[in-house]
CSV table of C-alpha atoms (C1' of nucleotides) in Angstrom, one decimal:
chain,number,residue,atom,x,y,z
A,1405,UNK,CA,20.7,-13.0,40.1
A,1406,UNK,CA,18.4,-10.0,40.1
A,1407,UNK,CA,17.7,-8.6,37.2
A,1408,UNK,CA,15.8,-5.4,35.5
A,1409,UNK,CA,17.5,-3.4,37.7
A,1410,UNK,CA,21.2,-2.3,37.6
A,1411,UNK,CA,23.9,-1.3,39.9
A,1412,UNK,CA,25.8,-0.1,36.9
A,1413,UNK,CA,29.6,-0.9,36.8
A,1414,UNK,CA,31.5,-1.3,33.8
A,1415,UNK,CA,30.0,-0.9,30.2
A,1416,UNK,CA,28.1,-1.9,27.7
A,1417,UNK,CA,28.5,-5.8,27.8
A,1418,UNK,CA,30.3,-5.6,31.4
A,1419,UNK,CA,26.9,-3.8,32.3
A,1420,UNK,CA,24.8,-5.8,30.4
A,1421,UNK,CA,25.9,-9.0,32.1
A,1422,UNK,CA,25.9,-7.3,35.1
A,1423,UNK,CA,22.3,-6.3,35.1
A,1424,UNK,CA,21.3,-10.3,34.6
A,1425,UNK,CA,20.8,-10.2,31.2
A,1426,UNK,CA,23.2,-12.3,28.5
A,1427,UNK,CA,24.8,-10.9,25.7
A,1428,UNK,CA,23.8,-11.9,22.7
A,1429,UNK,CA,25.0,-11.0,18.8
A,1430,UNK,CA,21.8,-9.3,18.1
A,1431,UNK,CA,22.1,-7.1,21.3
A,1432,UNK,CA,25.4,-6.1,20.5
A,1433,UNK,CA,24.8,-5.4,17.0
A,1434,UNK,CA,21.3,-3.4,17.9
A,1435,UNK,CA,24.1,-1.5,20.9
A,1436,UNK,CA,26.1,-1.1,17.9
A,1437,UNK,CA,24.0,0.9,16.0
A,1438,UNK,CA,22.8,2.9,18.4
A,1439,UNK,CA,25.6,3.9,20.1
A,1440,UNK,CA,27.0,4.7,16.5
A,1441,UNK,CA,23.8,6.7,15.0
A,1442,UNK,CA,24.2,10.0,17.5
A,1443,UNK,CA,20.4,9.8,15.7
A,1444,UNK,CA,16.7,9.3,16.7
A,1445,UNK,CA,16.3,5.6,15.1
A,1446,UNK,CA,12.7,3.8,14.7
A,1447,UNK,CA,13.2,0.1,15.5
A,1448,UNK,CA,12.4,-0.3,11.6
A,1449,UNK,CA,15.6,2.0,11.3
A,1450,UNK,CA,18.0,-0.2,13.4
A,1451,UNK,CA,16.5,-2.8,11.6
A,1452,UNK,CA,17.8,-2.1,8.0
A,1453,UNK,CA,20.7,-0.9,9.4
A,1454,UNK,CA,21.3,-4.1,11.1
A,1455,UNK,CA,19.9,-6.5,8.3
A,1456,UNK,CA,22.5,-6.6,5.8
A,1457,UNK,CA,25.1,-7.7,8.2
A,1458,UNK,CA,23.2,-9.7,10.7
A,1459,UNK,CA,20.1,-11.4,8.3
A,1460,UNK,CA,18.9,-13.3,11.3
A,1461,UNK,CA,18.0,-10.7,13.3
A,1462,UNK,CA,14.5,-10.3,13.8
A,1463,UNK,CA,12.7,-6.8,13.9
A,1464,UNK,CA,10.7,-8.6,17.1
A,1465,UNK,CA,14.4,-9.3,18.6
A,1466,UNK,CA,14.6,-5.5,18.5
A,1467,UNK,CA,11.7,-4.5,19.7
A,1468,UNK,CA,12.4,-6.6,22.6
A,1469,UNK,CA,15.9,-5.2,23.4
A,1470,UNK,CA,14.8,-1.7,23.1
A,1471,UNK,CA,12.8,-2.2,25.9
A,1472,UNK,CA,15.6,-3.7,28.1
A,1473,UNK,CA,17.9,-0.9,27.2
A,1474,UNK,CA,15.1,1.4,28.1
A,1475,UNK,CA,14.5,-0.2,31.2
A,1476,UNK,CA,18.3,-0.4,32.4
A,1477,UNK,CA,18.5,3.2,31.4
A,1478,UNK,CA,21.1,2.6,28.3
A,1479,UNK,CA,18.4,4.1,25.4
A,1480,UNK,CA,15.9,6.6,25.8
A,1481,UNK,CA,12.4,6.1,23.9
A,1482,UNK,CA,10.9,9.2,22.7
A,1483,UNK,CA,8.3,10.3,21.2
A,1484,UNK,CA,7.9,13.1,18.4
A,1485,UNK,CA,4.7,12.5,17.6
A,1486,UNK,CA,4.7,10.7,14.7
A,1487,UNK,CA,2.9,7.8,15.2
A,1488,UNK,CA,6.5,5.2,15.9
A,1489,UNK,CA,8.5,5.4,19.4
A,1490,UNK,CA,12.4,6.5,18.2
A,1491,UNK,CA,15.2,5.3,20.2
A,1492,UNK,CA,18.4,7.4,21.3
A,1493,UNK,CA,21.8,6.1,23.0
A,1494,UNK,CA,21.4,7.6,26.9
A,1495,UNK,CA,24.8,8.0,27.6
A,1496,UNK,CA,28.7,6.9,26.6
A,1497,UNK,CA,31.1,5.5,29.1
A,1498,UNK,CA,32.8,9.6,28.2
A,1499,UNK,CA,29.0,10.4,28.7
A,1500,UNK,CA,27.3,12.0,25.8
A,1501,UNK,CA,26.6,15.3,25.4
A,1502,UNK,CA,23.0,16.2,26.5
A,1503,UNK,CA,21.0,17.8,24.3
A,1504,UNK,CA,17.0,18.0,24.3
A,1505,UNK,CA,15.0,18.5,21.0
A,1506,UNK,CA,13.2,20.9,19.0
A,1507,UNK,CA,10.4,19.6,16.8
A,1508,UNK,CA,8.7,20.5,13.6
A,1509,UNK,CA,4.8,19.7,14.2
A,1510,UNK,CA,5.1,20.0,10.0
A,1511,UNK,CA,7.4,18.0,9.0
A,1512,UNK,CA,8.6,16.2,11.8
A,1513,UNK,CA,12.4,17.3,11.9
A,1514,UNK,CA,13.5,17.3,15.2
A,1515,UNK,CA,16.8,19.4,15.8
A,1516,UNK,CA,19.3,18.9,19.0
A,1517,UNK,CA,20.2,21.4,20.7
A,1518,UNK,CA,22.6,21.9,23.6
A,1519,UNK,CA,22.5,25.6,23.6
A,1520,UNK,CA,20.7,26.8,27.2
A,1521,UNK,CA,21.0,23.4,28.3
A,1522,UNK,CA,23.0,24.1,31.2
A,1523,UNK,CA,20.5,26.5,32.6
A,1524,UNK,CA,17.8,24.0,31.8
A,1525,UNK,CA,19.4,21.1,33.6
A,1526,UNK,CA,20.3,23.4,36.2
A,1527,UNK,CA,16.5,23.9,36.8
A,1528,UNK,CA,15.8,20.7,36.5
A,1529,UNK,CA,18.1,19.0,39.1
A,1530,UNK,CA,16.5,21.7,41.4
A,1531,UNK,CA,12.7,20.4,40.4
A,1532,UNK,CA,13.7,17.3,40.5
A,1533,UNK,CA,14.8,16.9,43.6
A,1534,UNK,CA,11.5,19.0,45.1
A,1535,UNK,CA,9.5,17.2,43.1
A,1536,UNK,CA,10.8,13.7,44.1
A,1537,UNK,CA,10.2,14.6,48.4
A,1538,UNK,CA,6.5,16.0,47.6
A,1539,UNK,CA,4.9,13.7,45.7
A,1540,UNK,CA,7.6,10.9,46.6
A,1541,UNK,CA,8.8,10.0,43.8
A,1542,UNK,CA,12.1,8.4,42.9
A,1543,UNK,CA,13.2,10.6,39.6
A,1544,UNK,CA,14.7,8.9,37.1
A,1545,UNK,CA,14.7,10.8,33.9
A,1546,UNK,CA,13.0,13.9,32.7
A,1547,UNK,CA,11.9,14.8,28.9
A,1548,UNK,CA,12.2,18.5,27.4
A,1549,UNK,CA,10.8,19.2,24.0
A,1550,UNK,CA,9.9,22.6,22.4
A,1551,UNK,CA,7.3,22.3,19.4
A,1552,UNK,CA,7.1,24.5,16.7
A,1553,UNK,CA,7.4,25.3,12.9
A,1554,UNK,CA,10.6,25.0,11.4
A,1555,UNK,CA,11.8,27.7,8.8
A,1556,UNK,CA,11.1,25.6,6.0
A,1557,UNK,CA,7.5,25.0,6.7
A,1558,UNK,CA,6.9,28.2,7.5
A,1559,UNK,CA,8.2,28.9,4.3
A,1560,UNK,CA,6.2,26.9,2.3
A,1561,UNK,CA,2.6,29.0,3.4
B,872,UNK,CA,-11.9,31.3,4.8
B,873,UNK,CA,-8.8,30.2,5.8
B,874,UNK,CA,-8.6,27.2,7.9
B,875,UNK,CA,-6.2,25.8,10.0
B,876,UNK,CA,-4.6,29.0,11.3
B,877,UNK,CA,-6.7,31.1,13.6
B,878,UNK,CA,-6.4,34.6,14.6
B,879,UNK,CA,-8.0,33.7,18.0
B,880,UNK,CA,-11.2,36.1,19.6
B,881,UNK,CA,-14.4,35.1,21.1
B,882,UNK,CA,-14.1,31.7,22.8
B,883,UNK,CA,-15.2,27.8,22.1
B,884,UNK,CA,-18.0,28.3,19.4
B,885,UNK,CA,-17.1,31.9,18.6
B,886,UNK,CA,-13.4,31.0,18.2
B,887,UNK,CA,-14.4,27.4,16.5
B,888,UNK,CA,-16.2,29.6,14.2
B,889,UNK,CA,-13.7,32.3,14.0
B,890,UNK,CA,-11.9,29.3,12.6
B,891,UNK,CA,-13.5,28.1,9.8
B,892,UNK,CA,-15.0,25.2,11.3
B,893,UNK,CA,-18.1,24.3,11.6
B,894,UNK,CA,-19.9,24.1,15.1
B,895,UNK,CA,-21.4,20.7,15.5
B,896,UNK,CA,-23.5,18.9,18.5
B,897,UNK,CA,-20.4,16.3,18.4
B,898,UNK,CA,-17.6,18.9,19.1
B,899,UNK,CA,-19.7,21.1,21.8
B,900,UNK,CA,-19.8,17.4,23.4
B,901,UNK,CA,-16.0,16.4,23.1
B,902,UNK,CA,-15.3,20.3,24.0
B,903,UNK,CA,-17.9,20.1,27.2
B,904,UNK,CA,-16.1,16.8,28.3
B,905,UNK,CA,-12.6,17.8,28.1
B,906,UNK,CA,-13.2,21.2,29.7
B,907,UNK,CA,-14.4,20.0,32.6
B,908,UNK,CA,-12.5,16.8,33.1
B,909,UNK,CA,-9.5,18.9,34.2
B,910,UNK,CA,-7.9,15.2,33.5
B,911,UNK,CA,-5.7,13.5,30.6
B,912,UNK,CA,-8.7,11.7,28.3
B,913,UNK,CA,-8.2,9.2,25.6
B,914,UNK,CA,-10.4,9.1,22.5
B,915,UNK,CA,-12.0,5.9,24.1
B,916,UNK,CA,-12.7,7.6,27.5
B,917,UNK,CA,-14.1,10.2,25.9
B,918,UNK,CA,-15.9,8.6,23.6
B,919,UNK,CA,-17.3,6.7,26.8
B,920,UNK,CA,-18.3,9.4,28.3
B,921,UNK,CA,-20.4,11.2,25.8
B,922,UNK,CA,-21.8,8.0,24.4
B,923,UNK,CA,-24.7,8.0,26.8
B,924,UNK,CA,-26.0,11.5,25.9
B,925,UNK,CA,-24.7,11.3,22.3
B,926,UNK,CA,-25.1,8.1,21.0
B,927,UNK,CA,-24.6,8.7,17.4
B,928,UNK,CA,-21.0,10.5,18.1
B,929,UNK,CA,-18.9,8.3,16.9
B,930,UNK,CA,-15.2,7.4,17.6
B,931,UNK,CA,-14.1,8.4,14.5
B,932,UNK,CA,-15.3,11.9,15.1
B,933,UNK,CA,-13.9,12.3,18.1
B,934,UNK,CA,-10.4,11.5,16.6
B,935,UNK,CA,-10.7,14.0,14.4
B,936,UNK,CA,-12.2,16.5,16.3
B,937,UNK,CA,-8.9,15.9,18.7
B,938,UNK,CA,-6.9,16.2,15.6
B,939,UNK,CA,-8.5,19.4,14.8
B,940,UNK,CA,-8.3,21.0,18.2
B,941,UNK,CA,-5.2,20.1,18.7
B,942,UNK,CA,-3.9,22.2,15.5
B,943,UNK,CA,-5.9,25.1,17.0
B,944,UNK,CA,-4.3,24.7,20.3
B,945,UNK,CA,-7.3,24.4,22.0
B,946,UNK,CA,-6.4,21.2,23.4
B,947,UNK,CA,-2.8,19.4,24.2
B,948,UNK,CA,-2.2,15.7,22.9
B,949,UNK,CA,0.1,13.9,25.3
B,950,UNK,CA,2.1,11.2,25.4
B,951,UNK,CA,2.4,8.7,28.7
B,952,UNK,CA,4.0,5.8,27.2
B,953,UNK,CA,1.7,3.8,27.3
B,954,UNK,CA,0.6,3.4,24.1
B,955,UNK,CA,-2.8,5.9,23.6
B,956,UNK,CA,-2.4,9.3,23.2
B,957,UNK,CA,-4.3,11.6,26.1
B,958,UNK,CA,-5.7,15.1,25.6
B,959,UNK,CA,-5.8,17.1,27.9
B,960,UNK,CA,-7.8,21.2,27.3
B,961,UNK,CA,-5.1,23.7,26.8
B,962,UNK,CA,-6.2,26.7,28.9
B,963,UNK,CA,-10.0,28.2,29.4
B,964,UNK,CA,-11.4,31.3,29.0
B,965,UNK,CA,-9.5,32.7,32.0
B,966,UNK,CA,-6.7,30.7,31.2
B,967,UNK,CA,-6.2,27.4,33.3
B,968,UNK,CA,-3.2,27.2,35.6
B,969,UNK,CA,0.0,25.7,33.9
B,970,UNK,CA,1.1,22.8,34.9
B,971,UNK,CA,3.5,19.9,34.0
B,972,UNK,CA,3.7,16.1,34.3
B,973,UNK,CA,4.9,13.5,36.2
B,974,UNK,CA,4.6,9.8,35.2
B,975,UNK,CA,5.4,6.5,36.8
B,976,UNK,CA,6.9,4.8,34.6
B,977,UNK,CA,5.6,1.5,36.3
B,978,UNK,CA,1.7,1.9,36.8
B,979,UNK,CA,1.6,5.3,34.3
B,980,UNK,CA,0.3,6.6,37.2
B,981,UNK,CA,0.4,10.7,36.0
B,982,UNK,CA,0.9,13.5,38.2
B,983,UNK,CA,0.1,17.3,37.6
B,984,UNK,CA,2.4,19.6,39.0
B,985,UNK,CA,2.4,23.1,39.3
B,986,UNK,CA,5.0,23.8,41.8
B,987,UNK,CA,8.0,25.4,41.0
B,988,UNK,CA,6.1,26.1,37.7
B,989,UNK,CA,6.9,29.8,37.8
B,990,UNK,CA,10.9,29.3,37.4
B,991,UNK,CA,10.3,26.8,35.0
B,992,UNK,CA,8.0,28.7,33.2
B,993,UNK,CA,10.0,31.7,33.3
B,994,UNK,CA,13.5,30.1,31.8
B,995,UNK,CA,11.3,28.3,29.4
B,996,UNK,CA,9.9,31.6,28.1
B,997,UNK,CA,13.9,32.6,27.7
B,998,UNK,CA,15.0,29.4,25.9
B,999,UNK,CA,12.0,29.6,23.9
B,1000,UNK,CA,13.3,32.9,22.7
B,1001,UNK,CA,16.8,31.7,21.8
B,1002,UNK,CA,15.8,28.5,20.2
B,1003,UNK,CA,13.4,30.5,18.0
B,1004,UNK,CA,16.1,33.1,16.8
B,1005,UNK,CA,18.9,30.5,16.9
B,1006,UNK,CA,17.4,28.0,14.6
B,1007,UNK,CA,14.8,30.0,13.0
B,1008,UNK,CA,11.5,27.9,14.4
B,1009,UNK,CA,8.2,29.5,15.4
B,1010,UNK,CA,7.9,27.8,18.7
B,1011,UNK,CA,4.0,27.1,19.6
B,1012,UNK,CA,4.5,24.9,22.5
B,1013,UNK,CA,7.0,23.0,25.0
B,1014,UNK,CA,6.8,19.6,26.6
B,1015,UNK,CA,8.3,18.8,30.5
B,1016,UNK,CA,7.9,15.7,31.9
B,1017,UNK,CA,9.2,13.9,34.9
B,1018,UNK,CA,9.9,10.5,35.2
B,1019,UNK,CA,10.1,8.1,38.0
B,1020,UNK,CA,8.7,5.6,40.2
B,1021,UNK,CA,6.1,6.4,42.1
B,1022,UNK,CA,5.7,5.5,46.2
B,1023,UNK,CA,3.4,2.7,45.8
B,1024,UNK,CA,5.2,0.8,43.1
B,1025,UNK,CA,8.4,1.7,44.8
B,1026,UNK,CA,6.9,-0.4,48.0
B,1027,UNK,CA,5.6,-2.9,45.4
B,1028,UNK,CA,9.1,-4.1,45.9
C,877,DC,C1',30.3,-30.9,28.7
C,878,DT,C1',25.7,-30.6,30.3
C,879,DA,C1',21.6,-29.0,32.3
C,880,DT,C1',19.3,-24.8,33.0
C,881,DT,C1',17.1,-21.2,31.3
C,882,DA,C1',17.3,-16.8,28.7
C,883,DT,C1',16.8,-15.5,24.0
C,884,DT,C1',15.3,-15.9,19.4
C,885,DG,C1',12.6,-15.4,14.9
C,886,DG,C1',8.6,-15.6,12.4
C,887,DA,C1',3.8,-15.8,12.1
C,888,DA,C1',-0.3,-14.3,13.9
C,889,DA,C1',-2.6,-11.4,17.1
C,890,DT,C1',-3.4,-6.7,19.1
C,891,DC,C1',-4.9,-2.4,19.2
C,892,DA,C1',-4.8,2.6,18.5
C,893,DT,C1',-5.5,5.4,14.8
C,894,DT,C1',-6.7,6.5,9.7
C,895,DT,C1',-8.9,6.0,5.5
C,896,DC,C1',-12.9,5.5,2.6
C,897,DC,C1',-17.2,6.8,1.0
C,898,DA,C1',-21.9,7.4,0.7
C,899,DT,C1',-25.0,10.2,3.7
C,900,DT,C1',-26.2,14.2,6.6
C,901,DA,C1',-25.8,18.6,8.6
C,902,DT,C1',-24.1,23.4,8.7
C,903,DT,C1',-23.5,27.6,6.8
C,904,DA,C1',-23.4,31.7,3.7
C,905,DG,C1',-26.1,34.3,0.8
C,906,DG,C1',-30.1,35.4,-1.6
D,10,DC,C1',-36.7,31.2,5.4
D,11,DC,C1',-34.6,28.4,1.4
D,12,DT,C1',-31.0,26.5,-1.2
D,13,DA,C1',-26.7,25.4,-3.0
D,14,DA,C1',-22.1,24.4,-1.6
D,15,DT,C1',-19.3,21.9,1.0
D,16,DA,C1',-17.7,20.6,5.7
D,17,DA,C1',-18.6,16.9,8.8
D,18,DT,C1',-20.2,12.3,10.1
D,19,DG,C1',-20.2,7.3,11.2
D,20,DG,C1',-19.2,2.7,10.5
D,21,DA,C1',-16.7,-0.6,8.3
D,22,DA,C1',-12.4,-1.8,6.6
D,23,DA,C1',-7.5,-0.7,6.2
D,24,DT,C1',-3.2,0.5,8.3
D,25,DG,C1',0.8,0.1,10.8
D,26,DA,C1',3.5,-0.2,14.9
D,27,DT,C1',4.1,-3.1,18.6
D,28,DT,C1',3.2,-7.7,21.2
D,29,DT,C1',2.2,-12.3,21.9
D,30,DC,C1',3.0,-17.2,21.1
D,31,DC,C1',5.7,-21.0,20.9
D,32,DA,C1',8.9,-24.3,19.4
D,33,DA,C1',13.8,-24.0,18.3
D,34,DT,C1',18.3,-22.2,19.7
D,35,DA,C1',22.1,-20.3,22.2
D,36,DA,C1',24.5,-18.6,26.4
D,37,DT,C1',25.9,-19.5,30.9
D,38,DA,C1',27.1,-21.6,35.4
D,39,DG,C1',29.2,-25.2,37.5
DNA sequence: CTATTATTGGAAATCATTTCCATTATTAGG
DNA sequence: CCTAATAATGGAAATGATTTCCAATAATAG
């Protein structure tokens, strides 16, 4: 069976099979989690949180999921600049609300927002698609982030 | 003299000055390189391609003098996924065209963009504006990125 | 139930980036 | 032009997130 790529019918571990790949305690737990945390979680993170209730679960094990949930489109890996990748939940089965970010360069908050986003995404579809036919790409995903100072940290000066 | 924060007159030395910094023969190299390699430089490459004129520049300088450009805005660090971070000179003296990103996610193949910038450009200003008042940030900078398979790994298959 | 093969965990390896610290270079001010 | 004050440097070593290895284990198809 093919795998790495997904035709995407039913969820989660329907999905999962689907795509080729089994299902395992440690991937549910790790989907757990995530889908749980509405968060930006470090592998570390989802480690602890995992640990108490599944010991056995390595931080390697992890590591290695997030990348197939990255690859199948189920978690998106971001980056906010400090130094470790953070992990979000892509999307329900209701689908999640999207929401871009808003970053401290300071001290590293990061804020969702949703506000504007229909405009944004709006745009972005548009982009998308124009971009995709020139340079003939197939568009799978695209990344908004504003960076700033937050209120606090500007405080603190 | 206040460091860090920079009023912003003059240009390269004058403004590296204007600073607080210190001009040294290792920053006018790093600065020379990344202004003309219109491209998305990692400390290694660039620490490659000064090493033959500048041999005593070492890599450790060059991380820091990213570090410190980078909080001046002189210079944009960037993220590709793939594990180094890329720098990329933010805008010369007569201001260099804007432009975004588009990555393959399979061969990190990058592609700048500047169609359709304008629209982009234009609702970014706007959001900027909301998110700033909204949640009280200073907002120095935004991030878009597109990403997707390119046509040659997309044949790959 | 069994054979096949994906998955696992833990230790060790990688690799980009930072930290340390003694040395050197730049700058302001006389 | 000199000199003191201190910013900047480089190289080695440390750090820390992520990967790699590999023998052991578990999930799945039939």
């Amino acid at each position: 069976m093919p795998r790495g790529q997904c035709g995407g019918q039913g969820w989660w571990h329907g999905k999962f099979r689907g795509c080729g790949y089994r299902m395992t305690l440690g991937r549910e737990a790790i989907l757990d989690v995530l889908s749980k945390a509405e968060g930006h979680l470090s592998a570390e993170d989802i480690y602890i949180k995992i640990h108490s209730r599944y010991p056995n679960v390595g931080l390697t094990t992890i590591y290695r999921t997030l990348d197939v949930l990255s690859d199948v489109g189920m978690v998106y890996k971001l980056d906010f600049g400090d130094g470790r990748a953070r992990y979000e939940f892509a999307e329900g089965p209701k689908g999640v609300h999207h929401h871009h970010h808003l970053v401290c360069t300071e001290c590293h908050k990061i804020i969702d927002y949703t506000d504007f986003i229909d405009d944004e995404v709006e745009l972005l579809n548009q982009t998308e698609k124009g971009l995709g036919q020139k340079y003939k790409f197939k568009i799978t995903n695209h990344l908004i982030q504003f960076y700033g100072v937050c209120q606090e940290c500007s405080d603190k000066k």
